[in-house]
Coordinates of C-alpha atoms and ligand atoms in Angstrom, one line a residue:
M303 CA 221.5 -18.3 41.7
R304 CA 220.4 -20.1 38.5
A305 CA 222.2 -23.3 37.6
I306 CA 221.9 -26.5 35.5
R307 CA 222.0 -29.6 37.6
F308 CA 221.5 -33.4 36.9
H309 CA 219.9 -35.5 39.8
R310 CA 220.5 -38.5 37.6
H311 CA 222.6 -39.8 35.0
G312 CA 221.1 -40.0 31.3
G313 CA 220.2 -38.1 28.2
P314 CA 220.3 -34.3 27.7
E315 CA 216.7 -34.3 29.4
V316 CA 218.1 -34.8 32.7
L317 CA 219.7 -31.3 32.6
A318 CA 217.4 -29.2 34.7
C319 CA 217.5 -25.5 35.1
E320 CA 217.0 -24.8 39.0
D321 CA 217.7 -22.4 41.8
V322 CA 220.4 -23.4 44.0
P323 CA 222.4 -21.5 46.8
E324 CA 225.3 -19.5 45.6
P325 CA 228.8 -21.5 46.5
A326 CA 230.3 -20.0 49.6
I327 CA 234.1 -19.5 49.3
A328 CA 236.8 -20.3 51.7
A329 CA 240.3 -18.7 52.2
G330 CA 242.3 -19.1 49.0
E331 CA 239.2 -19.3 47.0
V332 CA 237.6 -16.9 44.2
L333 CA 233.7 -16.7 43.1
V334 CA 233.6 -16.0 39.7
R335 CA 230.4 -14.5 38.1
V336 CA 230.1 -16.8 35.0
R337 CA 229.5 -15.1 31.6
A338 CA 230.3 -18.0 29.5
C339 CA 231.0 -21.8 29.7
A340 CA 232.1 -23.9 27.1
L341 CA 231.1 -27.5 26.6
N342 CA 233.4 -30.5 26.5
H343 CA 233.2 -34.1 26.1
L344 CA 233.7 -34.6 29.7
D345 CA 230.6 -32.8 30.1
L346 CA 228.8 -35.6 28.3
W347 CA 230.7 -38.4 30.3
A348 CA 229.5 -36.9 33.5
R349 CA 226.1 -36.5 32.4
R350 CA 225.8 -39.9 31.0
G351 CA 227.7 -41.5 33.9
L352 CA 230.6 -43.9 33.9
E353 CA 231.1 -47.2 35.3
H354 CA 233.5 -46.9 38.3
V355 CA 233.1 -43.1 38.6
A356 CA 231.0 -41.8 41.3
I357 CA 230.0 -38.3 40.9
P358 CA 228.1 -36.8 44.0
L359 CA 224.7 -36.0 42.8
P360 CA 223.0 -33.3 42.2
H361 CA 225.8 -32.3 40.3
I362 CA 226.5 -29.1 38.1
P363 CA 228.7 -29.8 35.0
G364 CA 231.0 -27.4 33.1
S365 CA 234.9 -27.1 33.0
D366 CA 235.6 -24.2 30.8
V367 CA 234.6 -21.0 32.4
A368 CA 235.1 -17.1 31.7
G369 CA 233.6 -14.2 33.7
E370 CA 234.4 -11.7 36.3
V371 CA 235.5 -11.9 39.7
A372 CA 232.7 -11.5 42.1
A373 CA 234.0 -12.0 45.6
S374 CA 237.7 -12.9 46.4
A375 CA 239.5 -14.4 49.5
A376 CA 242.7 -14.5 47.9
E377 CA 245.4 -11.8 47.8
G378 CA 245.8 -10.1 44.3
I379 CA 242.6 -11.0 42.8
G380 CA 240.4 -8.0 43.1
V381 CA 236.5 -8.0 42.6
G382 CA 235.6 -7.0 38.9
R383 CA 238.7 -8.7 37.2
R384 CA 238.0 -10.2 34.0
V385 CA 239.2 -14.0 34.2
M386 CA 239.1 -17.5 32.7
V387 CA 239.6 -20.6 34.9
Q388 CA 242.3 -23.1 34.3
P389 CA 240.2 -26.1 34.8
G390 CA 242.7 -28.7 36.5
I391 CA 242.4 -28.7 40.4
S392 CA 245.3 -30.1 42.3
C393 CA 246.6 -30.4 45.9
G394 CA 249.6 -27.8 45.3
C395 CA 251.9 -29.6 47.7
C396 CA 252.9 -33.0 46.4
T397 CA 256.0 -34.0 44.6
A398 CA 253.9 -34.0 41.1
C399 CA 252.5 -30.4 41.8
L400 CA 255.6 -29.0 43.2
G401 CA 257.5 -30.5 40.1
G402 CA 255.3 -28.4 37.9
R403 CA 253.5 -31.5 36.7
D404 CA 250.3 -30.8 38.6
N405 CA 248.2 -33.0 36.2
E406 CA 250.0 -36.0 37.5
C407 CA 248.9 -35.0 41.1
P408 CA 247.2 -37.9 42.8
R409 CA 244.4 -35.6 43.8
Y410 CA 244.1 -34.1 40.4
E411 CA 240.5 -33.4 39.5
V412 CA 238.8 -31.1 36.5
L413 CA 236.3 -28.5 37.4
G414 CA 232.9 -29.5 36.9
Y415 CA 233.6 -33.1 37.1
L416 CA 233.7 -35.4 40.1
N417 CA 233.6 -33.4 43.2
H418 CA 233.8 -30.0 42.0
D419 CA 230.6 -28.3 40.9
G420 CA 231.3 -26.6 37.5
G421 CA 230.4 -23.4 35.5
Y422 CA 227.0 -24.2 34.1
A423 CA 225.8 -21.8 36.7
E424 CA 225.7 -18.0 37.5
F425 CA 228.4 -18.3 39.9
V426 CA 231.3 -21.1 40.4
K427 CA 233.9 -21.0 43.1
V428 CA 237.6 -21.9 42.1
P429 CA 240.9 -21.7 43.9
A430 CA 242.9 -18.8 43.6
Q431 CA 245.7 -20.3 41.3
N432 CA 243.4 -21.4 39.0
V433 CA 242.4 -17.9 37.7
V434 CA 243.8 -16.3 34.8
F435 CA 243.5 -12.7 34.1
V436 CA 241.8 -11.9 30.6
P437 CA 242.7 -8.7 28.8
D438 CA 239.8 -6.3 27.9
G439 CA 240.1 -7.3 24.0
V440 CA 239.2 -10.8 24.7
D441 CA 235.3 -11.8 24.8
F442 CA 233.9 -14.0 27.4
V443 CA 232.7 -16.5 24.9
H444 CA 236.3 -17.1 23.1
A445 CA 238.1 -17.0 26.7
A446 CA 235.8 -19.9 27.8
A447 CA 236.3 -21.7 24.6
F448 CA 240.0 -21.7 25.2
P449 CA 241.3 -23.5 28.5
L450 CA 240.6 -27.3 28.4
T451 CA 241.1 -27.9 24.7
F452 CA 244.1 -25.8 24.2
L453 CA 245.8 -27.3 27.4
T454 CA 245.1 -30.6 26.2
A455 CA 246.4 -30.0 22.7
W456 CA 249.5 -28.2 24.1
H457 CA 250.4 -30.9 26.4
M458 CA 250.0 -33.7 23.7
L459 CA 252.0 -32.0 21.1
M460 CA 254.6 -29.9 23.1
T461 CA 255.3 -31.9 26.1
R462 CA 254.4 -35.4 25.4
A463 CA 255.1 -35.9 21.3
R464 CA 257.9 -33.1 21.7
L465 CA 256.8 -31.3 18.6
E466 CA 259.8 -30.1 16.3
R467 CA 260.0 -27.6 13.6
G468 CA 259.4 -29.5 10.4
D469 CA 257.5 -32.4 11.7
D470 CA 254.5 -33.9 9.7
V471 CA 251.4 -34.1 12.2
L472 CA 248.3 -35.6 11.7
V473 CA 245.2 -34.3 13.8
L474 CA 242.1 -36.8 13.9
A475 CA 238.9 -35.0 13.8
G476 CA 240.1 -31.5 13.0
G477 CA 236.7 -29.9 13.9
S478 CA 236.5 -31.0 17.3
G479 CA 237.5 -29.1 20.4
V480 CA 241.0 -30.6 20.7
G481 CA 241.2 -30.9 16.8
Q482 CA 241.0 -27.2 16.1
A483 CA 243.3 -26.5 19.1
A484 CA 245.8 -29.0 17.7
I485 CA 245.7 -27.8 14.3
Q486 CA 246.5 -24.3 15.4
I487 CA 249.2 -25.1 17.9
A488 CA 251.1 -27.2 15.4
L489 CA 251.1 -24.7 12.6
L490 CA 252.2 -22.2 15.4
H491 CA 255.3 -24.3 15.8
G492 CA 256.0 -24.9 12.2
A493 CA 254.7 -28.2 11.6
R494 CA 253.0 -29.4 8.4
V495 CA 249.3 -30.3 9.4
F496 CA 247.2 -33.0 8.1
A497 CA 243.7 -33.3 9.5
T498 CA 240.5 -35.5 9.2
A499 CA 237.2 -34.5 8.9
G500 CA 233.8 -35.9 8.4
S501 CA 231.8 -33.8 5.9
D502 CA 232.4 -31.5 3.1
E503 CA 231.9 -28.5 5.1
K504 CA 234.5 -29.3 7.8
V505 CA 237.1 -30.2 5.3
E506 CA 236.9 -26.6 4.0
Q507 CA 236.7 -25.2 7.5
A508 CA 239.9 -27.3 8.4
R509 CA 241.6 -26.0 5.5
A510 CA 240.6 -22.4 6.3
L511 CA 242.1 -22.9 9.6
G512 CA 245.3 -23.6 7.8
A513 CA 245.6 -27.3 7.8
H514 CA 247.7 -28.0 4.8
E515 CA 246.0 -31.3 3.7
V516 CA 242.5 -32.6 4.8
I517 CA 241.4 -36.2 4.5
H518 CA 237.5 -36.8 4.3
H519 CA 237.3 -39.8 6.6
H520 CA 234.2 -41.3 5.5
R521 CA 235.4 -41.3 2.0
H522 CA 239.0 -42.3 2.3
D523 CA 241.2 -44.6 4.3
I524 CA 243.2 -42.4 6.6
A525 CA 246.4 -44.5 6.6
E526 CA 246.2 -45.0 2.9
E527 CA 245.9 -41.2 2.2
I528 CA 248.7 -40.4 4.7
K529 CA 251.0 -42.7 3.0
R530 CA 250.0 -41.1 -0.5
L531 CA 250.4 -37.7 0.9
T532 CA 253.6 -38.3 2.7
N533 CA 255.2 -40.4 -0.3
R534 CA 254.7 -43.5 1.7
R535 CA 256.8 -42.0 4.8
G536 CA 254.0 -41.6 7.3
V537 CA 253.6 -38.7 10.0
D538 CA 256.0 -37.8 13.0
I539 CA 253.0 -37.3 15.3
V540 CA 249.4 -38.5 15.3
I541 CA 247.0 -36.5 17.6
E542 CA 244.4 -39.3 18.5
H543 CA 241.3 -39.0 20.8
V544 CA 238.7 -40.8 18.5
G545 CA 239.8 -44.3 20.0
E546 CA 238.5 -47.7 18.6
A547 CA 237.2 -46.3 15.3
T548 CA 240.6 -45.1 14.2
W549 CA 243.2 -46.4 16.4
S550 CA 244.9 -49.1 14.1
K551 CA 244.6 -46.5 11.2
S552 CA 246.3 -43.9 13.5
V553 CA 249.2 -46.3 14.1
R554 CA 249.5 -47.4 10.7
S555 CA 249.8 -43.5 9.7
L556 CA 253.1 -43.2 11.9
A557 CA 256.6 -42.8 10.1
R558 CA 259.6 -44.4 11.8
G559 CA 260.2 -43.1 15.0
G560 CA 256.5 -41.6 15.0
R561 CA 254.8 -40.5 18.1
L562 CA 251.2 -41.3 18.7
V563 CA 249.5 -39.1 21.6
T564 CA 245.9 -40.2 22.7
C565 CA 243.8 -38.1 25.2
G566 CA 240.3 -39.8 24.5
A567 CA 238.4 -42.6 23.1
T568 CA 235.1 -41.0 22.3
T569 CA 234.1 -44.1 19.9
G570 CA 235.4 -46.9 22.5
P571 CA 238.4 -47.8 24.5
R572 CA 239.8 -50.9 22.8
G573 CA 242.7 -50.6 20.5
T574 CA 245.3 -53.5 19.3
L575 CA 248.7 -53.0 18.5
E576 CA 251.0 -54.9 16.1
L577 CA 254.1 -55.3 18.4
R578 CA 256.3 -56.0 15.5
A579 CA 255.6 -52.5 14.1
L580 CA 256.0 -51.1 17.2
F581 CA 259.6 -52.1 17.9
A582 CA 260.7 -52.4 14.2
K583 CA 259.5 -49.0 13.5
Q584 CA 260.6 -47.5 17.1
L585 CA 257.1 -46.0 17.7
S586 CA 256.2 -44.3 20.9
I587 CA 252.5 -44.7 22.0
L588 CA 251.9 -42.0 24.7
G589 CA 249.0 -41.1 26.9
S590 CA 248.0 -37.5 27.8
Y591 CA 245.5 -36.0 30.2
M592 CA 244.9 -32.2 30.4
G593 CA 248.0 -30.5 31.0
T594 CA 250.0 -28.2 33.5
K595 CA 249.1 -24.7 34.9
G596 CA 252.2 -23.4 33.2
E597 CA 251.4 -24.9 30.1
L598 CA 248.0 -23.1 29.9
L599 CA 249.8 -19.8 31.1
R600 CA 252.1 -20.3 28.2
A601 CA 249.4 -21.1 25.6
A602 CA 247.2 -18.1 26.6
R603 CA 250.1 -15.6 25.8
F604 CA 249.5 -16.8 22.1
F605 CA 245.7 -16.5 22.7
F606 CA 245.9 -13.0 24.1
A607 CA 248.4 -12.0 21.3
G608 CA 246.0 -13.0 18.6
Q609 CA 248.0 -16.0 17.4
L610 CA 245.7 -18.7 18.6
R611 CA 242.0 -18.3 18.7
P612 CA 239.5 -21.1 19.5
V613 CA 236.8 -21.4 16.9
V614 CA 233.6 -21.0 18.3
A615 CA 230.7 -22.7 16.4
R616 CA 227.4 -21.8 18.4
T617 CA 226.3 -20.2 21.5
F618 CA 223.4 -21.1 23.7
P619 CA 221.9 -19.4 26.6
L620 CA 222.5 -21.1 29.9
A621 CA 218.7 -22.4 30.1
D622 CA 219.0 -24.2 26.9
A623 CA 222.1 -26.3 28.2
A624 CA 220.0 -29.5 27.2
A625 CA 219.7 -28.5 23.6
A626 CA 223.3 -27.4 23.4
H627 CA 224.2 -31.0 24.6
R628 CA 222.0 -32.4 21.8
C629 CA 223.9 -30.4 19.2
F630 CA 227.2 -31.5 20.7
E631 CA 226.1 -35.0 20.3
E632 CA 225.2 -34.8 16.8
S633 CA 228.7 -33.4 16.1
R634 CA 228.0 -31.5 13.0
Q635 CA 229.5 -28.3 14.4
F636 CA 233.0 -27.3 13.6
G637 CA 234.8 -26.0 16.8
K638 CA 233.4 -25.2 20.2
I639 CA 229.9 -24.8 21.7
V640 CA 229.5 -22.2 24.3
L641 CA 226.9 -21.6 26.9
E642 CA 226.1 -17.8 27.7
V643 CA 225.0 -16.9 31.2
Ligands
ZN1290 ZN1 249.4 -32.7 44.0

């Protein structure tokens, strides 16, 4: 089969289109003919390489897959079914897994990262429990753009921050994959949504998606604008994934009793905390990583009913994965970039 692999870590140029053997499935696994695979920041981290993270080389990246079942060694999953893939892979038999918190499994991994080859290929193998059937009315490009970011944003807002109707929510980088998902999920649950964006075009797109107020973060101080827009109160929830560049502003944007949830540190991993503000304002700082299988199935109901819809900025053919990574790293797009296979 054709696949995009890298044999060493580095820039987009290490992504090579090669002929590789098709994966062989074992009992309980399913072979998916990939039709679309969406890009995520995790793909960039895997390609660049991280200290203390050993990715077996050569490696096929790609966590967000949609396609058709090509072969199945699992009951109830027939060849030809249209599917998308839950990207979190867990052991299925530990306390966390059996407690419905599979993203806390000690053996938790993400498809396309570490030991599991991903979806930048014509075929990918996945455990049967990771398959989600997709209705005919949903195209593969949007199905691939859904799982990872909507799962992440759902877990952050609904499970970690316990979003309630009427909450004020600040979503950083509203045009990012997690950002566009968080805006939609927060609106769906009756929140007032504030978003940030880095260009006039993205400000307009975030508004079009339904954000009530959008802050141009290169022109305005996020925390000052939030104070102005909320009559000095601040917001109940901040969805953080930018890291160092925004951390202190995100903390300063919180109202009393506010919750900051973070799932990433794109601009760097260090942040400071003013401890007096933490206790006096009764703030909660929450970490979040991916989400549970049950949460994805729940979020998918709204997707299939047309109430949530991933924003797809651009598609590229599989062979142009390097160009797709360059485009992603320039971060001018609003929404997801998807490879078509
Ligand atoms: Zn487990």
